[in-house]
PDB file of C-alpha atoms in Angstrom:
ATOM      1  CA  UNK A   1       0.178   0.245  -0.315  1.00 54.00           C
ATOM      2  CA  UNK A   2       1.567   3.415  -1.305  1.00 76.00           C
ATOM      3  CA  UNK A   3      -0.867   5.700   0.809  1.00 93.00           C
ATOM      4  CA  UNK A   4      -0.742   7.767   3.429  1.00 96.00           C
ATOM      5  CA  UNK A   5       0.096   6.185   6.713  1.00 96.00           C
ATOM      6  CA  UNK A   6      -0.840   6.879  10.712  1.00 97.00           C
ATOM      7  CA  UNK A   7       0.124   5.561  13.895  1.00 97.00           C
ATOM      8  CA  UNK A   8      -1.730   4.393  16.004  1.00 97.00           C
ATOM      9  CA  UNK A   9      -5.085   4.574  14.520  1.00 95.00           C
ATOM     10  CA  UNK A  10      -5.873   4.623  18.208  1.00 96.00           C
ATOM     11  CA  UNK A  11      -5.345   6.825  21.104  1.00 98.00           C
ATOM     12  CA  UNK A  12      -6.719   6.754  24.914  1.00 98.00           C
ATOM     13  CA  UNK A  13      -4.616   8.751  27.482  1.00 98.00           C
ATOM     14  CA  UNK A  14      -5.232  10.619  30.413  1.00 97.00           C
ATOM     15  CA  UNK A  15      -4.828  14.172  30.948  1.00 97.00           C
ATOM     16  CA  UNK A  16      -1.565  15.310  31.825  1.00 97.00           C
ATOM     17  CA  UNK A  17       0.648  12.663  29.630  1.00 98.00           C
ATOM     18  CA  UNK A  18       2.334  13.137  26.640  1.00 98.00           C
ATOM     19  CA  UNK A  19       1.328  11.830  23.439  1.00 98.00           C
ATOM     20  CA  UNK A  20       3.256  11.331  19.667  1.00 98.00           C
ATOM     21  CA  UNK A  21       1.480  10.577  16.519  1.00 98.00           C
ATOM     22  CA  UNK A  22       2.823   9.632  13.482  1.00 98.00           C
ATOM     23  CA  UNK A  23       2.776   9.899   9.402  1.00 98.00           C
ATOM     24  CA  UNK A  24       4.524   8.392   7.019  1.00 97.00           C
ATOM     25  CA  UNK A  25       3.495  10.683   3.420  1.00 96.00           C
ATOM     26  CA  UNK A  26       3.618   8.826  -0.072  1.00 95.00           C
ATOM     27  CA  UNK A  27       7.324   8.661  -0.489  1.00 91.00           C
ATOM     28  CA  UNK A  28       7.624  11.754  -3.816  1.00 89.00           C
ATOM     29  CA  UNK A  29       5.569  14.286  -1.300  1.00 93.00           C
ATOM     30  CA  UNK A  30       7.259  16.990  -0.629  1.00 93.00           C
ATOM     31  CA  UNK A  31       4.638  18.604   1.312  1.00 94.00           C
ATOM     32  CA  UNK A  32       2.835  17.574   4.578  1.00 96.00           C
ATOM     33  CA  UNK A  33      -0.723  18.530   6.613  1.00 96.00           C
ATOM     34  CA  UNK A  34      -1.209  17.988   9.292  1.00 97.00           C
ATOM     35  CA  UNK A  35      -5.010  18.539  10.246  1.00 96.00           C
ATOM     36  CA  UNK A  36      -7.399  18.760  13.352  1.00 96.00           C
ATOM     37  CA  UNK A  37     -10.872  17.521  13.637  1.00 94.00           C
ATOM     38  CA  UNK A  38     -13.415  17.320  16.193  1.00 93.00           C
ATOM     39  CA  UNK A  39     -16.557  15.846  15.798  1.00 88.00           C
ATOM     40  CA  UNK A  40     -19.182  17.348  13.543  1.00 85.00           C
ATOM     41  CA  UNK A  41     -16.747  19.482  12.819  1.00 89.00           C
ATOM     42  CA  UNK A  42     -14.971  20.077   9.491  1.00 90.00           C
ATOM     43  CA  UNK A  43     -10.561  19.726   9.795  1.00 93.00           C
ATOM     44  CA  UNK A  44      -8.896  22.515  10.868  1.00 94.00           C
ATOM     45  CA  UNK A  45      -5.334  23.028   9.493  1.00 93.00           C
ATOM     46  CA  UNK A  46      -2.377  22.922  12.319  1.00 95.00           C
ATOM     47  CA  UNK A  47       0.846  22.849  10.227  1.00 95.00           C
ATOM     48  CA  UNK A  48       2.719  21.804   6.747  1.00 93.00           C
ATOM     49  CA  UNK A  49       5.755  21.223   6.043  1.00 94.00           C
ATOM     50  CA  UNK A  50       7.378  21.501   2.478  1.00 93.00           C
ATOM     51  CA  UNK A  51      10.308  18.773   3.279  1.00 93.00           C
ATOM     52  CA  UNK A  52      11.457  19.084   6.213  1.00 93.00           C
ATOM     53  CA  UNK A  53      11.170  23.053   6.817  1.00 93.00           C
ATOM     54  CA  UNK A  54       8.070  24.307   8.838  1.00 92.00           C
ATOM     55  CA  UNK A  55       6.790  26.941   6.855  1.00 90.00           C
ATOM     56  CA  UNK A  56       3.449  27.340   8.958  1.00 89.00           C
ATOM     57  CA  UNK A  57       1.676  26.966  12.413  1.00 90.00           C
ATOM     58  CA  UNK A  58      -1.935  27.639  13.024  1.00 90.00           C
ATOM     59  CA  UNK A  59      -2.712  29.573  16.277  1.00 86.00           C
ATOM     60  CA  UNK A  60      -4.477  26.762  16.915  1.00 79.00           C
ATOM     61  CA  UNK A  61      -0.597  25.031  17.708  1.00 83.00           C
ATOM     62  CA  UNK A  62      -0.417  26.209  21.474  1.00 87.00           C
ATOM     63  CA  UNK A  63       2.849  25.363  23.055  1.00 91.00           C
ATOM     64  CA  UNK A  64       2.040  22.231  23.899  1.00 95.00           C
ATOM     65  CA  UNK A  65       2.030  20.866  20.423  1.00 96.00           C
ATOM     66  CA  UNK A  66       5.294  20.496  18.320  1.00 95.00           C
ATOM     67  CA  UNK A  67       6.196  18.292  15.038  1.00 96.00           C
ATOM     68  CA  UNK A  68       8.543  17.362  12.754  1.00 96.00           C
ATOM     69  CA  UNK A  69       9.690  16.161  10.322  1.00 96.00           C
ATOM     70  CA  UNK A  70      13.818  15.490  10.661  1.00 91.00           C
ATOM     71  CA  UNK A  71      14.278  14.144   7.020  1.00 87.00           C
ATOM     72  CA  UNK A  72      11.940  15.404   5.308  1.00 86.00           C
ATOM     73  CA  UNK A  73       9.861  11.790   5.015  1.00 91.00           C
ATOM     74  CA  UNK A  74       7.894  10.768   8.107  1.00 96.00           C
ATOM     75  CA  UNK A  75       6.186  13.006  10.663  1.00 98.00           C
ATOM     76  CA  UNK A  76       5.885  13.678  14.304  1.00 98.00           C
ATOM     77  CA  UNK A  77       3.150  15.320  16.483  1.00 97.00           C
ATOM     78  CA  UNK A  78       3.607  15.494  19.670  1.00 97.00           C
ATOM     79  CA  UNK A  79       0.938  17.084  22.512  1.00 97.00           C
ATOM     80  CA  UNK A  80       2.499  17.466  25.521  1.00 97.00           C
ATOM     81  CA  UNK A  81       0.604  17.891  28.896  1.00 97.00           C
ATOM     82  CA  UNK A  82      -2.944  16.536  27.305  1.00 97.00           C
ATOM     83  CA  UNK A  83      -6.115  18.113  28.008  1.00 96.00           C
ATOM     84  CA  UNK A  84      -9.498  16.831  27.177  1.00 96.00           C
ATOM     85  CA  UNK A  85      -9.963  19.476  24.660  1.00 94.00           C
ATOM     86  CA  UNK A  86      -7.327  18.084  23.121  1.00 96.00           C
ATOM     87  CA  UNK A  87      -9.602  14.863  22.243  1.00 97.00           C
ATOM     88  CA  UNK A  88     -10.022  14.532  18.039  1.00 96.00           C
ATOM     89  CA  UNK A  89      -9.237  13.140  14.859  1.00 95.00           C
ATOM     90  CA  UNK A  90      -5.564  14.170  13.977  1.00 97.00           C
ATOM     91  CA  UNK A  91      -5.183  13.775  10.642  1.00 96.00           C
ATOM     92  CA  UNK A  92      -2.450  14.259   8.087  1.00 97.00           C
ATOM     93  CA  UNK A  93      -2.797  14.927   4.163  1.00 96.00           C
ATOM     94  CA  UNK A  94       0.512  14.938   1.684  1.00 95.00           C
ATOM     95  CA  UNK A  95       0.877  16.248  -1.530  1.00 93.00           C
ATOM     96  CA  UNK A  96       3.357  17.028  -4.251  1.00 90.00           C
ATOM     97  CA  UNK A  97       3.712  21.155  -3.929  1.00 79.00           C
ATOM     98  CA  UNK A  98      -0.020  21.846  -4.877  1.00 74.00           C
ATOM     99  CA  UNK A  99      -1.772  19.592  -5.986  1.00 80.00           C
ATOM    100  CA  UNK A 100      -4.138  17.176  -4.710  1.00 89.00           C
ATOM    101  CA  UNK A 101      -3.768  16.269  -1.079  1.00 92.00           C
ATOM    102  CA  UNK A 102      -3.810  12.820  -0.328  1.00 94.00           C
ATOM    103  CA  UNK A 103      -5.042  11.711   3.219  1.00 95.00           C
ATOM    104  CA  UNK A 104      -4.111   9.119   6.187  1.00 95.00           C
ATOM    105  CA  UNK A 105      -7.142   7.327   7.919  1.00 94.00           C
ATOM    106  CA  UNK A 106      -6.368   9.407  10.924  1.00 95.00           C
ATOM    107  CA  UNK A 107      -5.755   9.179  14.649  1.00 96.00           C
ATOM    108  CA  UNK A 108      -8.330   9.538  16.952  1.00 96.00           C
ATOM    109  CA  UNK A 109      -7.266  11.079  20.241  1.00 97.00           C
ATOM    110  CA  UNK A 110      -9.138   9.987  23.368  1.00 97.00           C
ATOM    111  CA  UNK A 111      -8.039  12.433  26.886  1.00 97.00           C
ATOM    112  CA  UNK A 112      -9.358  10.521  29.482  1.00 96.00           C
TER     113      UNK A 112
ATOM    114  CA  UNK B   1     -18.944  34.205  10.022  1.00 65.00           C
ATOM    115  CA  UNK B   2     -16.351  30.628   8.674  1.00 83.00           C
ATOM    116  CA  UNK B   3     -14.203  31.385   5.283  1.00 92.00           C
ATOM    117  CA  UNK B   4     -16.142  28.857   3.928  1.00 95.00           C
ATOM    118  CA  UNK B   5     -20.362  27.809   4.108  1.00 95.00           C
ATOM    119  CA  UNK B   6     -22.137  24.842   3.054  1.00 96.00           C
ATOM    120  CA  UNK B   7     -25.486  24.012   2.886  1.00 95.00           C
ATOM    121  CA  UNK B   8     -27.514  22.216   3.586  1.00 96.00           C
ATOM    122  CA  UNK B   9     -25.794  20.511   6.378  1.00 95.00           C
ATOM    123  CA  UNK B  10     -27.643  16.816   6.757  1.00 96.00           C
ATOM    124  CA  UNK B  11     -29.547  15.434   2.871  1.00 97.00           C
ATOM    125  CA  UNK B  12     -31.299  12.682   2.586  1.00 97.00           C
ATOM    126  CA  UNK B  13     -32.114  11.251  -0.595  1.00 96.00           C
ATOM    127  CA  UNK B  14     -33.861   8.230  -1.928  1.00 97.00           C
ATOM    128  CA  UNK B  15     -31.675   6.140  -4.575  1.00 97.00           C
ATOM    129  CA  UNK B  16     -31.624   7.587  -8.035  1.00 97.00           C
ATOM    130  CA  UNK B  17     -32.657  11.009  -6.838  1.00 97.00           C
ATOM    131  CA  UNK B  18     -30.218  14.015  -8.088  1.00 97.00           C
ATOM    132  CA  UNK B  19     -28.176  15.700  -5.357  1.00 97.00           C
ATOM    133  CA  UNK B  20     -27.023  18.997  -5.154  1.00 98.00           C
ATOM    134  CA  UNK B  21     -24.672  20.459  -2.266  1.00 98.00           C
ATOM    135  CA  UNK B  22     -23.786  23.729  -1.980  1.00 98.00           C
ATOM    136  CA  UNK B  23     -20.583  25.990  -0.809  1.00 98.00           C
ATOM    137  CA  UNK B  24     -19.952  29.507  -0.469  1.00 97.00           C
ATOM    138  CA  UNK B  25     -16.888  31.140   0.036  1.00 96.00           C
ATOM    139  CA  UNK B  26     -15.802  34.732   1.670  1.00 94.00           C
ATOM    140  CA  UNK B  27     -12.189  34.900   0.337  1.00 90.00           C
ATOM    141  CA  UNK B  28      -9.764  35.155  -1.987  1.00 91.00           C
ATOM    142  CA  UNK B  29      -8.550  31.185  -3.474  1.00 92.00           C
ATOM    143  CA  UNK B  30      -5.865  29.613  -5.717  1.00 91.00           C
ATOM    144  CA  UNK B  31      -8.424  26.420  -5.791  1.00 93.00           C
ATOM    145  CA  UNK B  32     -11.675  24.748  -4.387  1.00 95.00           C
ATOM    146  CA  UNK B  33     -11.711  21.056  -3.251  1.00 96.00           C
ATOM    147  CA  UNK B  34     -14.440  18.827  -2.751  1.00 97.00           C
ATOM    148  CA  UNK B  35     -13.348  15.254  -0.364  1.00 97.00           C
ATOM    149  CA  UNK B  36     -15.617  12.783   0.730  1.00 97.00           C
ATOM    150  CA  UNK B  37     -15.293  11.229   3.851  1.00 95.00           C
ATOM    151  CA  UNK B  38     -16.726   7.812   5.515  1.00 89.00           C
ATOM    152  CA  UNK B  39     -17.410   6.911   8.791  1.00 82.00           C
ATOM    153  CA  UNK B  40     -14.525   6.570  10.493  1.00 75.00           C
ATOM    154  CA  UNK B  41     -12.549   9.134   8.956  1.00 70.00           C
ATOM    155  CA  UNK B  42     -10.723   8.372   6.131  1.00 86.00           C
ATOM    156  CA  UNK B  43     -10.970  11.556   3.390  1.00 93.00           C
ATOM    157  CA  UNK B  44     -10.821  11.012   0.008  1.00 94.00           C
ATOM    158  CA  UNK B  45     -10.094  14.128  -2.883  1.00 94.00           C
ATOM    159  CA  UNK B  46     -12.933  14.207  -5.129  1.00 96.00           C
ATOM    160  CA  UNK B  47     -12.137  17.030  -7.421  1.00 95.00           C
ATOM    161  CA  UNK B  48      -9.982  20.247  -7.273  1.00 94.00           C
ATOM    162  CA  UNK B  49     -11.342  22.777  -9.207  1.00 93.00           C
ATOM    163  CA  UNK B  50     -10.237  26.781  -9.799  1.00 92.00           C
ATOM    164  CA  UNK B  51     -12.360  27.205 -12.556  1.00 93.00           C
ATOM    165  CA  UNK B  52     -15.690  26.018 -15.300  1.00 94.00           C
ATOM    166  CA  UNK B  53     -17.143  22.191 -14.354  1.00 96.00           C
ATOM    167  CA  UNK B  54     -15.493  19.332 -13.739  1.00 96.00           C
ATOM    168  CA  UNK B  55     -17.047  15.435 -14.100  1.00 97.00           C
ATOM    169  CA  UNK B  56     -16.126  12.117 -12.950  1.00 95.00           C
ATOM    170  CA  UNK B  57     -18.685   9.369 -13.119  1.00 96.00           C
ATOM    171  CA  UNK B  58     -21.879  10.212 -11.192  1.00 97.00           C
ATOM    172  CA  UNK B  59     -20.377  13.443  -9.647  1.00 97.00           C
ATOM    173  CA  UNK B  60     -20.103  16.573 -11.296  1.00 98.00           C
ATOM    174  CA  UNK B  61     -18.334  20.188  -9.707  1.00 98.00           C
ATOM    175  CA  UNK B  62     -18.608  23.677 -10.891  1.00 98.00           C
ATOM    176  CA  UNK B  63     -17.111  26.792  -9.954  1.00 97.00           C
ATOM    177  CA  UNK B  64     -18.022  30.626 -10.279  1.00 96.00           C
ATOM    178  CA  UNK B  65     -15.321  32.796  -9.227  1.00 94.00           C
ATOM    179  CA  UNK B  66     -17.058  35.806  -9.477  1.00 94.00           C
ATOM    180  CA  UNK B  67     -20.125  34.696  -7.067  1.00 95.00           C
ATOM    181  CA  UNK B  68     -17.330  32.681  -5.081  1.00 96.00           C
ATOM    182  CA  UNK B  69     -20.019  29.441  -5.088  1.00 97.00           C
ATOM    183  CA  UNK B  70     -19.352  25.833  -6.284  1.00 98.00           C
ATOM    184  CA  UNK B  71     -21.749  22.936  -6.282  1.00 98.00           C
ATOM    185  CA  UNK B  72     -21.064  19.245  -5.841  1.00 98.00           C
ATOM    186  CA  UNK B  73     -23.750  17.492  -8.072  1.00 98.00           C
ATOM    187  CA  UNK B  74     -24.760  14.107  -7.698  1.00 98.00           C
ATOM    188  CA  UNK B  75     -26.787  12.184 -10.338  1.00 96.00           C
ATOM    189  CA  UNK B  76     -28.600   8.762 -10.467  1.00 96.00           C
ATOM    190  CA  UNK B  77     -27.576   8.717  -6.123  1.00 96.00           C
ATOM    191  CA  UNK B  78     -26.606   5.046  -4.403  1.00 96.00           C
ATOM    192  CA  UNK B  79     -26.951   4.398  -0.901  1.00 95.00           C
ATOM    193  CA  UNK B  80     -23.379   4.047  -1.189  1.00 94.00           C
ATOM    194  CA  UNK B  81     -22.942   7.739  -2.005  1.00 96.00           C
ATOM    195  CA  UNK B  82     -23.796   8.187   1.822  1.00 96.00           C
ATOM    196  CA  UNK B  83     -20.973  10.318   3.559  1.00 96.00           C
ATOM    197  CA  UNK B  84     -19.811  13.656   4.690  1.00 96.00           C
ATOM    198  CA  UNK B  85     -19.162  15.661   1.635  1.00 97.00           C
ATOM    199  CA  UNK B  86     -16.924  18.650   2.562  1.00 97.00           C
ATOM    200  CA  UNK B  87     -16.007  21.844   0.887  1.00 97.00           C
ATOM    201  CA  UNK B  88     -12.604  22.592   1.206  1.00 96.00           C
ATOM    202  CA  UNK B  89     -10.676  26.421   0.075  1.00 95.00           C
ATOM    203  CA  UNK B  90      -6.671  26.920  -0.781  1.00 91.00           C
ATOM    204  CA  UNK B  91      -6.478  30.785  -0.017  1.00 87.00           C
ATOM    205  CA  UNK B  92      -4.403  32.626  -2.000  1.00 83.00           C
ATOM    206  CA  UNK B  93      -1.695  33.228  -0.568  1.00 77.00           C
ATOM    207  CA  UNK B  94      -1.095  30.098   1.948  1.00 74.00           C
ATOM    208  CA  UNK B  95       0.224  27.692   0.299  1.00 68.00           C
ATOM    209  CA  UNK B  96      -2.043  25.491  -0.231  1.00 76.00           C
ATOM    210  CA  UNK B  97      -3.316  24.657   3.469  1.00 85.00           C
ATOM    211  CA  UNK B  98      -6.815  23.984   3.395  1.00 90.00           C
ATOM    212  CA  UNK B  99     -10.003  25.437   5.243  1.00 93.00           C
ATOM    213  CA  UNK B 100     -12.639  23.396   5.324  1.00 95.00           C
ATOM    214  CA  UNK B 101     -16.388  23.636   5.697  1.00 94.00           C
ATOM    215  CA  UNK B 102     -18.345  22.012   8.061  1.00 92.00           C
ATOM    216  CA  UNK B 103     -19.601  19.166   5.883  1.00 94.00           C
ATOM    217  CA  UNK B 104     -23.075  17.684   4.427  1.00 96.00           C
ATOM    218  CA  UNK B 105     -24.148  14.315   5.843  1.00 96.00           C
ATOM    219  CA  UNK B 106     -25.931  13.209   2.663  1.00 97.00           C
ATOM    220  CA  UNK B 107     -27.717   9.706   3.215  1.00 97.00           C
ATOM    221  CA  UNK B 108     -28.985   7.646   1.058  1.00 97.00           C
ATOM    222  CA  UNK B 109     -32.226   5.662   1.227  1.00 96.00           C
ATOM    223  CA  UNK B 110     -33.492   2.835  -0.754  1.00 91.00           C
TER     224      UNK B 110
END
């Protein structure tokens, strides 16, 4: 399968714990995006990378959130000191420059 | 007011009906996207368009740049078309990050 993959698919954690999600984009795609989607809403942009450079971050991305794409391939999104309001589906997408974005299956986070 | 508005929020249709979902936006865009999301989260891109009309199978997407409006049409709807349909835009100067509408939940019954 050469699509976008995300791991884990589901994560349940207690408030205050740190969590890390991984996204593996389509191999030749240079752009990688992170979005967050809460129940009944459309996704919201969090951040994006072009190769290994993080070029834009949303105001939604508080200082508890950090994302990396160290070698311009896979990316990680870490949330420190999780809060109940962080419960959401975290979606990763990749594209070749400004072309169509291909989405992964998402990681559903539940913070108890 | 959201930058991308969709209507209706929910839509129920009988198999075979012609369906229209509308999207209005308030910003300058370089492209408009229609996406499909099935239960469980997976999102699939249906169309990316910046002018005119595109067709793929039973799906047709149109855009009117002057009116800042787009429509997604489904001809001869089928229960397998049941999903959430999301309109999203790439605003000019934003390097292709997407701004999404809240989606239209479509249920097609037999």
